[in-house]
C-alpha cells in the first residue's frame, strides 16, 4: 500500500518536474494595475499561526474570499507544496528568505505590483526591496513579518537562565534538548562557532567553506546524543515542553507564546552570540488560480491592524511601521519587546535565513550549496 | 498503473537535481546509488528499518499465536465473535490517532510513567525512542498477524491433535511437531503484512521516534520534501528489493496458500 502511494507521488513529482521550465528570471511584463472582484476562494501555504481566525474571518467577510490554509513545517515543505500538481494547487505562500529565491528562480512565483498594496509605503526601508524577494527592481512578493530564532527553556528545570547557545550543545541537559528538524539548523551551529571558535573565520553562517561546514557538522554530530527529538512542526516542540520531555531548545517566539498561554513556565531569549532569523514574504504562485483574492489578501495582511495582531500572536516584528502603536494598544510594551520599527542596526544583527549556494560572497565557488546541506543533515541524523 | 509508477521510480533514480533551484535534470548517472553505497549513515538507516520491521514481526507472531489458538480451538461462537470485534475494532480508528494516543501513554509525564510512579517503580522513559517505535508498530499491525494465524490454526484437523495425544506426545511436543509446522504458513502470511507495513512506514518514527529513529521512509519523505526526488527514488528501491527477496522466501515456505 505505502509503496504504491509512494509510486504515485513520485510519478506526480516526475510529471511536475517535466512541466517546470529551465531556470532564469525574465523581466516582468504586464503587471496588473488594479485589483478586480474576488474569485471567492484562496488557497494558501502558511507557517503555523499565520492564518488565524482573528484576521482571516474579517477578511473573508470583507472580500468574500474563502481562505483554505495548509501549514508547512519547513521551507523545503513550502517549495515542494508550491510545485505540487503543476503549481496550480496553491495561490500563495508565506515564504521565508531561504525559500523565496528558490521559488523565484524555479519560476514557481510571479512578479507582483507593490503599487496595489496601499500600506507598502509604510514598510521599514529594509523590507521594501530586500534581496530575498526583489531582483533587479522586480518585486516577487510583499514583505510581511520578521524575527529571530530564539533559545527557549523551562524556567523551573533550567537554572541559572542560559545566556549562550552553548547550552544546547552541553551535556548538562542531555536527553532534554530539542532543535528543529531542518537543514538550515546547520547555520545555527555555524553562528555559534563563529563566536566560540573565531579561528574558523565564519563571517556568514550561510556561506560555509568545506572546513567551516565540517566543523559545524561535527558539532551537530556531538549534539545528536544529547537530543530528545528533532521537532518537525511547532506543535511537536510545544508538546515536548508540555510533557517535560524537553526542557531547553531552539525555537520560535510562537512556541513561547503558546506555552505561556498554557501556563507552562518557559522563557526565551536571543543568546549573546546573536541569532538566525526569518523575514517572510507573501508570494503569488506563477499559476495562481485566484489572483484578485491573493492581491486582496496581501493588501489585508499589510494593514497596520492585521500586522499588529499577527505580530503579537506569533511573536514577531511587523514590516509596517504603522503597526507599532496598535501593538502597544493591544498589549502594552509589545512594540518595544519585538523591536517594532527597529533600527537598521538591530535588523542587520540578525542573520536572516537564505538559501546557501556554491558561490560565496567573495566570488569564489567554494561554498557548500543547499543540497549538500540537506544531505549532510540527513546523514548527521543517521 | 502500478507497474508504470514502479518504472518511473526506477528511471528517476538515475537523474539529478539542480543544486540551487532543485529542479530535476534528466542527466543519466548512478551518483544516487553511489551515495547510498558510500555513506554509512544510509546503511544504518536501512539496517534500522529492516531490523525493527523484523523485531515487530517476531513480537506480533509471538502475541498472535495464543490469541489465534484461543479463537480457533477454545473459544465458543460468542466469545470468538467478541474477540474478532476486539481485534478489528482498532482498525476502525485512524492510524494517526492511535499513534498520538501511544505518544500520550509513553510521554515523560504520560500514563505509563504515572502508573509506574503510583506503584513505586522508577519511570520507564521510553517515549521518543526506538523502543517506542517498536512497541507502537507491534500494536498497530497486530490484527494483520492474528487473522492469518487464526485461519491457519482453524484448518488444523482435531484428529491430528488427538492422534498426537494418543501416541503419547505431551502438550509441548504436540505444539512443536504438529501445530507450529501447520500454522507456519499463516505466520509467514501475517509476517508479510507486518514486515512490509513496517518497512514502508514513516509516520510512527516521525511522531514517536527519538533523535536516532530515521527510517528509509523518513529519508524518502525528507528527500522529496527537499526536492531530491531522484535520490528518494534510489533509496525507495532498497525496501523494494528487500520485499522481493522476502516474498520469494515466503512463497518457498507456502505462505500464499494460507492467505
Coordinates of C-alpha atoms in Angstrom, one line a residue:
Chain A
X1 CA 0.0 0.0 0.0
X2 CA 2.6 2.5 1.1
X3 CA 4.9 1.7 -1.7
X4 CA 2.1 2.0 -4.1
X5 CA 1.3 5.5 -2.9
X6 CA 4.9 6.5 -2.9
X7 CA 5.0 5.4 -6.5
X8 CA 2.1 7.7 -7.4
X9 CA 3.8 10.6 -5.5
X10 CA 6.9 10.0 -7.5
X11 CA 5.1 9.8 -10.8
X12 CA 3.3 13.1 -9.9
X13 CA 6.6 14.7 -8.9
X14 CA 8.2 13.4 -12.1
X15 CA 5.4 14.8 -14.3
X16 CA 5.6 18.1 -12.4
X17 CA 9.3 18.1 -13.0
X18 CA 8.8 17.8 -16.7
X19 CA 6.5 20.8 -16.7
X20 CA 8.9 23.1 -14.9
X21 CA 10.9 25.1 -17.5
X22 CA 14.6 25.8 -17.2
X23 CA 15.6 28.3 -14.5
X24 CA 16.4 32.0 -15.0
X25 CA 14.4 35.1 -14.3
X26 CA 12.8 37.1 -17.1
X27 CA 11.7 40.7 -16.6
X28 CA 8.1 41.0 -15.6
X29 CA 5.6 42.1 -18.1
X30 CA 2.0 43.2 -17.8
X31 CA 1.7 43.6 -14.1
X32 CA -1.9 44.3 -13.1
X33 CA -2.7 47.9 -12.3
X34 CA -5.9 47.3 -10.4
X35 CA -7.5 44.5 -8.3
X36 CA -10.7 43.2 -9.6
X37 CA -13.5 41.3 -7.9
X38 CA -12.5 38.4 -5.7
X39 CA -12.9 34.8 -7.0
X40 CA -14.5 33.6 -3.8
X41 CA -11.6 31.3 -2.8
X42 CA -8.0 31.5 -1.8
X43 CA -5.6 28.6 -1.2
X44 CA -2.5 29.4 0.9
X45 CA 0.6 27.7 2.3
X46 CA 1.5 29.3 5.6
X47 CA 3.6 29.0 8.7
X48 CA 1.6 27.7 11.7
X49 CA -0.1 30.8 13.3
X50 CA -0.1 32.9 10.1
X51 CA -3.7 32.3 9.2
X52 CA -5.6 32.8 12.5
X53 CA -9.3 33.3 12.5
X54 CA -8.8 36.6 14.3
X55 CA -7.8 38.2 11.0
X56 CA -8.9 35.6 8.4
X57 CA -12.6 35.8 9.4
X58 CA -12.9 39.5 8.9
X59 CA -11.0 39.2 5.6
X60 CA -13.5 36.5 4.4
X61 CA -16.4 38.7 5.4
X62 CA -15.0 41.8 3.7
X63 CA -13.8 40.2 0.4
X64 CA -15.8 37.0 0.1
X65 CA -12.6 35.1 -0.5
X66 CA -12.8 31.8 1.5
X67 CA -9.3 31.0 2.8
X68 CA -8.0 27.4 2.8
X69 CA -4.7 27.3 4.5
X70 CA -2.2 24.5 4.6
X71 CA 0.5 24.7 7.3
X72 CA 4.1 23.9 6.2
X73 CA 6.7 22.7 8.7
X74 CA 9.8 23.9 6.8
X75 CA 10.9 26.0 3.9
X76 CA 11.6 22.8 2.0
X77 CA 8.0 21.8 2.6
X78 CA 6.8 25.1 1.2
X79 CA 8.8 24.7 -2.0
X80 CA 7.5 21.2 -2.5
X81 CA 3.9 22.2 -1.9
X82 CA 4.2 25.2 -4.3
X83 CA 5.3 22.8 -7.1
X84 CA 2.7 20.1 -6.4
X85 CA 0.3 19.4 -9.2
X86 CA 2.0 21.7 -11.6
X87 CA 1.8 24.6 -9.2
X88 CA -1.9 25.3 -9.6
X89 CA -3.0 24.0 -6.2
X90 CA -2.0 27.0 -4.1
X91 CA -2.4 30.7 -4.8
X92 CA 0.2 32.0 -2.4
X93 CA 2.9 31.2 0.2
X94 CA 4.4 32.9 3.2
X95 CA 7.9 32.1 2.2
X96 CA 11.0 32.8 4.3
X97 CA 14.2 34.0 2.8
X98 CA 15.6 30.5 2.4
X99 CA 12.7 29.5 0.1
X100 CA 11.9 32.8 -1.7
X101 CA 14.8 32.8 -4.1
X102 CA 14.4 29.1 -4.9
X103 CA 10.8 29.8 -5.8
X104 CA 11.7 32.9 -7.9
X105 CA 14.5 31.1 -9.8
X106 CA 12.4 27.9 -10.1
X107 CA 9.7 30.1 -11.7
X108 CA 7.1 29.0 -9.1
X109 CA 6.1 32.5 -8.2
X110 CA 5.4 35.6 -10.2
X111 CA 6.1 39.3 -10.0
X112 CA 3.6 41.5 -8.1
X113 CA 2.9 45.1 -8.3
X114 CA 3.6 46.8 -4.9
X115 CA 1.7 49.9 -6.0
X116 CA -1.5 47.9 -5.4
X117 CA -0.6 47.5 -1.8
X118 CA -1.5 50.8 -0.1
X119 CA 0.5 50.1 3.1
X120 CA 3.7 49.3 1.2
X121 CA 4.9 52.9 1.6
X122 CA 4.8 52.4 5.4
X123 CA 7.2 49.4 5.5
X124 CA 10.6 49.8 7.1
X125 CA 13.0 50.7 4.3
X126 CA 15.0 47.4 4.7
X127 CA 11.9 45.4 3.8
X128 CA 10.7 47.4 0.8
X129 CA 13.0 45.8 -1.8
X130 CA 15.0 43.2 0.2
X131 CA 17.3 41.0 -1.8
X132 CA 15.4 37.9 -0.8
X133 CA 12.2 38.9 -2.7
X134 CA 13.3 41.7 -5.1
X135 CA 15.5 41.0 -8.1
X136 CA 16.7 43.8 -10.4
X137 CA 13.9 46.0 -9.1
X138 CA 11.2 43.4 -9.8
X139 CA 9.1 42.6 -6.7
X140 CA 8.3 38.9 -6.3
X141 CA 6.1 39.4 -3.2
X142 CA 5.2 41.6 -0.4
X143 CA 7.2 41.5 2.9
X144 CA 5.3 40.5 5.9
X145 CA 7.0 40.0 9.2
X146 CA 10.4 39.1 10.6
X147 CA 12.0 37.9 13.8
X148 CA 14.8 36.0 15.4
X149 CA 15.0 32.3 16.2
X150 CA 15.3 32.1 20.0
X151 CA 16.6 29.9 22.7
X152 CA 13.7 28.5 24.7
X153 CA 13.9 26.9 28.2
X154 CA 11.8 25.7 31.1
X155 CA 12.4 28.2 33.9
X156 CA 11.7 25.5 36.6
X157 CA 14.2 23.0 35.2
X158 CA 16.9 25.1 33.7
X159 CA 18.8 27.2 36.2
X160 CA 20.6 29.6 36.0
X161 CA 19.0 31.1 32.9
X162 CA 21.2 30.3 29.9
X163 CA 22.8 33.2 28.0
X164 CA 24.6 31.3 25.3
X165 CA 23.8 28.8 22.5
X166 CA 26.4 26.6 24.2
X167 CA 23.6 25.3 26.5
X168 CA 22.1 23.3 23.6
X169 CA 25.4 21.7 22.9
X170 CA 26.2 20.9 26.6
X171 CA 25.9 17.6 28.3
X172 CA 24.2 19.3 31.2
X173 CA 20.8 18.9 29.6
X174 CA 21.4 15.5 27.9
X175 CA 18.3 13.9 26.6
X176 CA 16.2 17.1 27.3
X177 CA 17.2 19.2 24.3
X178 CA 15.1 19.7 21.1
X179 CA 16.0 21.5 17.9
X180 CA 14.2 21.9 14.6
X181 CA 14.5 19.1 12.1
X182 CA 15.6 21.4 9.4
X183 CA 18.9 21.5 7.4
X184 CA 19.0 25.3 7.9
X185 CA 19.8 24.4 11.6
X186 CA 23.4 24.0 10.4
X187 CA 23.6 27.8 10.2
X188 CA 22.7 28.0 13.9
X189 CA 25.7 25.7 14.6
X190 CA 27.9 27.9 12.3
X191 CA 26.7 31.1 14.0
X192 CA 27.6 29.6 17.4
X193 CA 31.0 28.5 16.1
X194 CA 31.7 32.0 14.6
X195 CA 31.8 33.3 18.1
X196 CA 33.0 30.2 20.0
X197 CA 35.8 29.3 17.5
X198 CA 37.0 32.5 15.9
X199 CA 39.8 30.6 14.2
X200 CA 37.3 29.2 11.7
X201 CA 36.7 32.7 10.4
X202 CA 33.0 32.2 9.8
X203 CA 31.5 35.6 8.8
X204 CA 28.2 34.4 7.2
X205 CA 26.6 31.3 8.6
X206 CA 25.0 30.6 5.3
X207 CA 28.3 30.7 3.3
X208 CA 30.5 28.0 4.6
X209 CA 33.6 26.6 3.1
X210 CA 34.2 22.8 3.4
X211 CA 36.3 23.3 6.5
X212 CA 33.8 25.5 8.2
X213 CA 31.0 23.3 7.2
X214 CA 32.7 20.2 8.5
X215 CA 33.3 21.9 11.8
X216 CA 29.5 22.8 12.1
X217 CA 28.5 19.2 11.2
X218 CA 30.9 17.7 13.7
X219 CA 29.4 20.0 16.4
X220 CA 25.9 18.8 15.4
X221 CA 27.1 15.2 15.5
X222 CA 28.3 15.7 19.0
X223 CA 25.0 17.3 19.9
X224 CA 22.9 14.4 18.5
X225 CA 23.2 12.1 21.5
X226 CA 22.0 14.9 23.7
X227 CA 18.8 15.5 21.6
X228 CA 15.5 14.1 22.8
X229 CA 13.8 14.8 19.4
X230 CA 14.3 16.8 16.3
X231 CA 11.0 18.7 16.0
X232 CA 9.2 18.9 12.7
X233 CA 6.2 21.1 13.5
X234 CA 6.0 23.9 16.0
X235 CA 3.2 21.9 17.8
X236 CA 5.7 19.0 18.3
X237 CA 8.0 21.2 20.3
X238 CA 5.1 22.6 22.3
X239 CA 4.1 19.0 23.1
X240 CA 7.7 18.1 24.2
X241 CA 7.9 21.1 26.5
X242 CA 4.4 20.4 27.9
X243 CA 5.1 16.8 28.8
X244 CA 8.5 17.6 30.2
X245 CA 10.4 15.5 27.6
X246 CA 12.4 18.6 26.6
X247 CA 13.4 21.5 28.9
X248 CA 15.6 23.5 26.5
X249 CA 15.8 24.0 22.8
X250 CA 15.9 26.2 19.7
X251 CA 12.5 27.7 19.0
X252 CA 10.4 30.4 17.5
X253 CA 8.6 33.0 19.7
X254 CA 5.3 31.4 18.7
X255 CA 6.0 28.3 20.8
X256 CA 6.9 30.5 23.8
X257 CA 3.6 32.4 23.5
X258 CA 1.6 29.3 23.1
X259 CA 3.3 27.6 26.0
X260 CA 2.9 30.6 28.3
X261 CA -0.8 30.8 27.4
X262 CA -0.9 27.1 28.6
X263 CA 0.7 28.1 31.9
X264 CA 4.0 26.2 31.2
X265 CA 6.9 28.0 32.8
X266 CA 9.1 29.0 29.9
X267 CA 11.2 31.9 28.8
X268 CA 13.0 32.7 25.6
X269 CA 15.9 35.0 24.8
X270 CA 18.4 35.9 22.0
X271 CA 21.7 34.5 23.4
X272 CA 24.8 36.5 23.4
X273 CA 26.1 35.0 20.1
X274 CA 23.1 36.6 18.3
X275 CA 20.5 34.6 16.3
X276 CA 19.5 33.4 12.9
X277 CA 16.1 34.6 11.9
X278 CA 13.4 34.9 9.2
X279 CA 12.0 37.6 7.0
X280 CA 8.8 36.3 5.4
X281 CA 7.2 37.4 2.2
X282 CA 3.7 36.6 0.8
X283 CA 4.4 35.4 -2.7
X284 CA 1.9 34.7 -5.5
X285 CA 2.1 31.5 -7.5
X286 CA 3.1 31.6 -11.1
X287 CA 0.0 29.6 -11.8
X288 CA -2.3 31.4 -9.5
X289 CA -6.0 30.5 -9.8
X290 CA -7.4 33.3 -7.7
X291 CA -5.2 36.3 -8.3
X292 CA -7.6 39.0 -7.1
X293 CA -8.2 37.2 -3.8
X294 CA -4.4 36.9 -3.5
X295 CA -3.9 40.6 -4.0
X296 CA -6.7 41.4 -1.6
X297 CA -5.0 39.1 0.9
X298 CA -1.6 40.8 0.5
X299 CA -3.4 44.2 1.0
X300 CA -5.2 42.9 4.1
X301 CA -2.2 41.4 5.9
X302 CA -0.2 44.6 5.3
X303 CA -2.7 46.8 7.1
X304 CA -1.5 48.1 10.4
X305 CA -4.1 46.3 12.5
X306 CA -3.6 42.8 11.0
X307 CA 0.2 43.3 11.1
X308 CA -0.1 44.1 14.8
X309 CA -2.4 41.2 15.5
X310 CA -0.2 38.7 13.7
X311 CA 2.9 40.1 15.3
X312 CA 1.5 39.7 18.8
X313 CA 0.0 36.3 18.1
X314 CA 3.1 34.8 16.6
X315 CA 5.7 36.9 18.5
X316 CA 7.4 38.6 15.6
X317 CA 8.0 42.0 14.1
X318 CA 5.7 43.7 11.6
X319 CA 7.1 45.2 8.4
X320 CA 4.6 48.0 8.6
X321 CA 5.8 50.8 11.0
X322 CA 2.2 52.0 11.4
X323 CA 1.5 48.7 13.3
X324 CA 3.7 49.7 16.3
X325 CA 1.3 51.9 18.1
X326 CA -1.5 49.4 17.6
X327 CA 0.7 46.7 19.0
X328 CA 1.1 48.7 22.2
X329 CA -2.7 49.3 22.4
X330 CA -3.3 45.5 22.1
X331 CA -0.6 44.6 24.5
X332 CA 1.3 47.2 26.4
X333 CA 5.0 47.2 25.7
X334 CA 4.8 44.7 22.9
X335 CA 6.2 47.1 20.2
X336 CA 9.4 47.5 22.2
X337 CA 9.5 43.8 23.1
X338 CA 9.5 42.8 19.4
X339 CA 11.6 45.8 18.2
X340 CA 8.8 47.2 16.1
X341 CA 10.1 49.8 13.6
X342 CA 13.6 48.7 14.6
X343 CA 16.8 50.5 13.6
X344 CA 18.8 49.2 10.7
X345 CA 21.5 48.2 13.1
X346 CA 19.2 45.8 15.0
X347 CA 17.8 44.5 11.7
X348 CA 21.2 43.8 10.4
X349 CA 22.3 42.0 13.6
X350 CA 20.0 39.1 12.7
X351 CA 21.3 36.5 10.3
X352 CA 18.3 36.0 8.1
X353 CA 17.6 32.6 6.5
X354 CA 18.8 32.4 3.0
X355 CA 19.5 29.6 0.6
X356 CA 23.1 28.5 0.7
X357 CA 24.6 28.5 -2.8
X358 CA 28.0 27.4 -4.1
X359 CA 29.1 30.9 -5.0
X360 CA 30.4 32.7 -1.9
X361 CA 30.2 36.5 -1.4
X362 CA 33.9 36.7 -2.3
X363 CA 33.0 35.4 -5.8
X364 CA 34.8 32.0 -5.3
X365 CA 32.9 28.9 -5.9
X366 CA 34.0 27.0 -2.8
X367 CA 30.9 27.3 -0.6
X368 CA 28.6 24.4 0.3
X369 CA 25.3 24.5 -1.6
X370 CA 21.9 23.7 -0.2
X371 CA 21.6 20.2 -1.4
X372 CA 24.9 19.5 0.3
X373 CA 23.4 20.9 3.5
X374 CA 20.3 18.7 3.1
X375 CA 22.4 15.6 2.6
X376 CA 24.7 16.4 5.5
X377 CA 21.7 16.9 7.7
X378 CA 20.1 13.6 6.9
X379 CA 23.5 11.8 7.3
X380 CA 24.2 13.6 10.5
X381 CA 20.9 12.3 12.0
X382 CA 21.8 8.8 10.7
Chain B
X1 CA -0.6 1.9 -13.4
X2 CA 1.2 0.2 -10.6
X3 CA 3.9 -1.1 -12.9
X4 CA 4.2 2.3 -14.6
X5 CA 4.8 4.0 -11.3
X6 CA 7.5 1.5 -10.4
X7 CA 9.2 2.1 -13.8
X8 CA 9.0 5.8 -13.3
X9 CA 10.5 5.4 -9.8
X10 CA 13.4 3.3 -11.2
X11 CA 14.1 5.7 -14.1
X12 CA 14.0 8.8 -12.0
X13 CA 16.6 7.3 -9.6
X14 CA 19.2 7.8 -12.3
X15 CA 18.5 11.5 -12.7
X16 CA 20.0 14.5 -10.9
X17 CA 18.8 17.8 -9.4
X18 CA 20.0 21.4 -9.9
X19 CA 21.6 22.4 -6.6
X20 CA 20.1 25.8 -6.4
X21 CA 16.5 25.7 -7.8
X22 CA 16.2 22.0 -7.1
X23 CA 14.6 21.4 -10.5
X24 CA 15.1 17.8 -11.7
X25 CA 17.6 17.5 -14.6
X26 CA 17.5 14.5 -16.9
X27 CA 21.1 13.7 -16.9
X28 CA 21.8 9.9 -16.6
X29 CA 24.1 8.9 -13.8
X30 CA 24.5 6.5 -10.9
X31 CA 25.5 9.1 -8.3
X32 CA 22.4 8.4 -6.2
X33 CA 23.3 4.8 -5.8
X34 CA 26.9 5.6 -5.2
X35 CA 26.0 7.9 -2.4
X36 CA 23.8 5.2 -0.8
X37 CA 26.7 2.8 -1.1
X38 CA 29.4 5.0 0.2
X39 CA 27.7 6.8 3.1
X40 CA 27.5 4.6 6.2
X41 CA 24.6 6.7 7.6
X42 CA 22.3 5.2 4.9
X43 CA 23.5 1.7 5.8
X44 CA 22.5 2.2 9.4
X45 CA 19.1 3.7 8.4
X46 CA 18.4 0.7 6.2
X47 CA 19.5 -1.7 8.8
X48 CA 17.4 0.0 11.5
X49 CA 14.4 -0.1 9.2
X50 CA 14.8 -3.8 8.4
X51 CA 15.8 -4.7 12.0
X52 CA 12.8 -3.0 13.6
X53 CA 10.5 -4.5 10.9
X54 CA 11.8 -8.0 11.8
X55 CA 11.5 -7.3 15.5
X56 CA 7.9 -6.1 15.1
X57 CA 7.1 -9.2 13.0
X58 CA 8.6 -11.5 15.7
X59 CA 6.8 -9.8 18.5
X60 CA 3.5 -9.9 16.6
X61 CA 3.9 -13.6 15.8
X62 CA 4.5 -14.4 19.5
X63 CA 1.5 -12.4 20.5
X64 CA -0.8 -13.6 17.8
X65 CA -0.3 -17.3 18.3
X66 CA -2.1 -17.7 21.7
X67 CA -4.8 -15.3 20.6
X68 CA -5.3 -17.2 17.3
X69 CA -5.2 -20.5 19.1
X70 CA -7.8 -19.5 21.6
X71 CA -10.1 -18.1 18.9
X72 CA -9.7 -21.2 16.7
X73 CA -9.8 -24.0 19.2
X74 CA -11.0 -23.0 22.6
X75 CA -13.5 -20.1 22.3
X76 CA -17.2 -20.8 21.7
X77 CA -19.1 -19.0 18.9
X78 CA -20.0 -16.0 21.1
X79 CA -16.6 -15.3 22.6
X80 CA -15.0 -15.9 19.2
X81 CA -17.2 -13.2 17.7
X82 CA -16.3 -10.9 20.6
X83 CA -12.6 -11.4 20.1
X84 CA -13.0 -10.8 16.4
X85 CA -14.6 -7.5 17.0
X86 CA -11.9 -6.6 19.6
X87 CA -9.2 -7.4 17.2
X88 CA -10.7 -5.5 14.3
X89 CA -12.1 -2.5 16.3
X90 CA -8.8 -0.6 16.5
X91 CA -8.6 -0.7 12.7
X92 CA -11.8 1.5 12.6
X93 CA -10.0 4.4 14.2
X94 CA -7.4 6.5 12.4
X95 CA -3.9 5.2 12.5
X96 CA -2.7 8.7 13.4
X97 CA -4.9 8.9 16.4
X98 CA -3.6 5.5 17.7
X99 CA 0.0 6.8 17.3
X100 CA -0.8 10.0 19.1
X101 CA -2.5 8.1 21.9
X102 CA 0.6 6.0 22.3
X103 CA 2.6 9.1 22.5
X104 CA 0.5 10.3 25.4
X105 CA 0.9 7.0 27.1
X106 CA 4.7 6.9 26.7
X107 CA 5.4 10.6 27.3
X108 CA 7.7 11.8 30.2
X109 CA 4.6 12.8 32.1
X110 CA 2.4 10.1 30.4
X111 CA 0.1 7.4 31.6
X112 CA 2.9 4.8 31.8
X113 CA 5.3 6.7 33.9
X114 CA 2.4 8.0 36.1
X115 CA 1.3 4.4 36.7
X116 CA 4.8 3.2 37.4
X117 CA 5.3 6.0 39.9
X118 CA 2.0 5.2 41.6
X119 CA 3.2 1.6 42.3
X120 CA 6.6 2.9 43.4
X121 CA 8.6 1.8 40.3
X122 CA 11.1 4.0 38.5
X123 CA 9.9 5.8 35.4
X124 CA 10.4 3.9 32.1
X125 CA 11.1 6.9 29.9
X126 CA 10.7 5.1 26.6
X127 CA 8.9 7.9 24.9
X128 CA 10.6 9.2 21.8
X129 CA 13.0 6.2 21.5
X130 CA 13.2 3.2 19.1
X131 CA 11.6 1.1 21.8
X132 CA 8.5 3.3 21.5
X133 CA 8.6 2.9 17.7
X134 CA 8.8 -0.9 18.0
X135 CA 6.0 -1.0 20.6
X136 CA 3.6 1.1 18.5
X137 CA 4.3 -0.8 15.3
X138 CA 3.7 -4.1 17.2
X139 CA 0.4 -2.7 18.4
X140 CA -0.9 -1.2 15.1
X141 CA 0.0 -4.2 12.9
X142 CA -1.1 -7.0 15.4
X143 CA -4.5 -7.6 13.8
X144 CA -2.8 -8.3 10.4
X145 CA -0.9 -11.2 12.1
X146 CA -3.8 -12.5 14.2
X147 CA -6.1 -13.1 11.3
X148 CA -3.9 -15.3 9.1
X149 CA -2.6 -17.2 12.2
X150 CA -6.2 -17.9 13.3
X151 CA -7.0 -19.0 9.7
X152 CA -4.2 -21.5 9.7
X153 CA -4.8 -22.9 13.1
X154 CA -8.5 -23.3 12.4
X155 CA -7.6 -25.5 9.4
X156 CA -5.7 -28.0 11.6
X157 CA -8.0 -31.0 12.0
X158 CA -8.9 -32.1 15.5
X159 CA -7.9 -35.6 14.7
X160 CA -4.2 -34.6 14.3
X161 CA -4.1 -33.3 17.8
X162 CA -6.0 -36.4 19.1
X163 CA -3.6 -38.7 17.3
X164 CA -0.7 -36.9 18.7
X165 CA -2.0 -37.3 22.2
X166 CA -2.9 -40.9 21.7
X167 CA 0.7 -41.6 20.7
X168 CA 1.8 -40.2 24.0
X169 CA 3.0 -36.7 23.0
X170 CA 2.8 -34.0 25.6
X171 CA 1.4 -30.5 25.1
X172 CA 4.8 -29.1 24.2
X173 CA 5.7 -31.8 21.7
X174 CA 2.3 -31.5 20.0
X175 CA 2.8 -27.8 19.7
X176 CA 6.3 -28.2 18.3
X177 CA 5.7 -31.1 16.0
X178 CA 2.1 -30.6 14.9
X179 CA 0.7 -27.2 15.5
X180 CA 3.7 -25.0 14.7
X181 CA 4.6 -26.6 11.3
X182 CA 0.9 -26.5 10.3
X183 CA 0.5 -22.9 11.4
X184 CA 3.7 -21.7 9.9
X185 CA 2.3 -20.7 6.5
X186 CA -0.2 -18.5 8.4
X187 CA 2.6 -16.9 10.4
X188 CA 4.6 -16.2 7.3
X189 CA 1.5 -14.8 5.6
X190 CA 0.9 -12.5 8.5
X191 CA 4.6 -11.6 8.6
X192 CA 4.4 -10.3 5.0
X193 CA 1.9 -7.7 6.2
X194 CA 3.6 -6.8 9.5
X195 CA 7.1 -6.7 7.8
X196 CA 6.2 -4.8 4.7
X197 CA 3.9 -2.3 6.5
X198 CA 6.7 -1.5 9.0
X199 CA 9.3 -1.4 6.2
X200 CA 7.3 1.3 4.3
X201 CA 6.2 3.4 7.2
X202 CA 7.5 6.8 8.2
X203 CA 4.7 8.3 10.3
X204 CA 5.4 6.4 13.5
X205 CA 9.1 7.0 13.5
X206 CA 8.4 10.7 12.7
X207 CA 5.9 11.2 15.5
X208 CA 7.1 8.8 18.2
X209 CA 10.7 8.3 17.4
X210 CA 13.7 10.0 19.0
X211 CA 16.9 11.5 17.7
X212 CA 18.0 8.3 16.0
X213 CA 14.8 6.9 14.6
X214 CA 15.1 7.7 10.9
X215 CA 13.5 5.0 8.7
X216 CA 14.1 4.6 5.0
X217 CA 10.6 6.1 4.6
X218 CA 11.7 9.3 6.5
X219 CA 14.7 9.8 4.3
X220 CA 12.5 9.3 1.2
X221 CA 9.9 11.7 2.6
X222 CA 12.5 14.3 3.5
X223 CA 14.3 13.9 0.2
X224 CA 11.1 14.5 -1.7
X225 CA 10.3 17.4 0.7
X226 CA 13.7 18.9 -0.2
X227 CA 13.3 18.3 -3.9
X228 CA 15.8 15.4 -4.1
X229 CA 13.3 13.2 -5.9
X230 CA 16.0 11.1 -7.8
X231 CA 17.8 10.3 -4.5
X232 CA 14.4 9.4 -2.9
X233 CA 13.7 7.1 -5.8
X234 CA 17.0 5.4 -5.4
X235 CA 16.6 4.8 -1.6
X236 CA 13.0 3.7 -2.2
X237 CA 14.4 0.9 -4.4
X238 CA 16.0 -0.7 -1.3
X239 CA 12.8 -1.8 0.5
X240 CA 11.5 -3.0 -2.9
X241 CA 14.5 -5.3 -3.2
X242 CA 14.2 -6.4 0.5
X243 CA 10.5 -7.2 0.0
X244 CA 11.1 -9.1 -3.3
X245 CA 13.6 -11.4 -1.5
X246 CA 11.2 -11.8 1.4
X247 CA 8.3 -12.7 -0.8
X248 CA 10.4 -15.3 -2.6
X249 CA 11.3 -16.9 0.7
X250 CA 7.7 -16.7 1.9
X251 CA 6.5 -18.4 -1.3
X252 CA 9.0 -21.2 -0.7
X253 CA 7.5 -21.7 2.8
X254 CA 4.0 -21.9 1.4
X255 CA 2.6 -18.7 2.7
X256 CA 0.5 -17.9 -0.3
X257 CA -1.7 -21.0 0.2
X258 CA -2.6 -19.7 3.7
X259 CA -3.7 -16.2 2.5

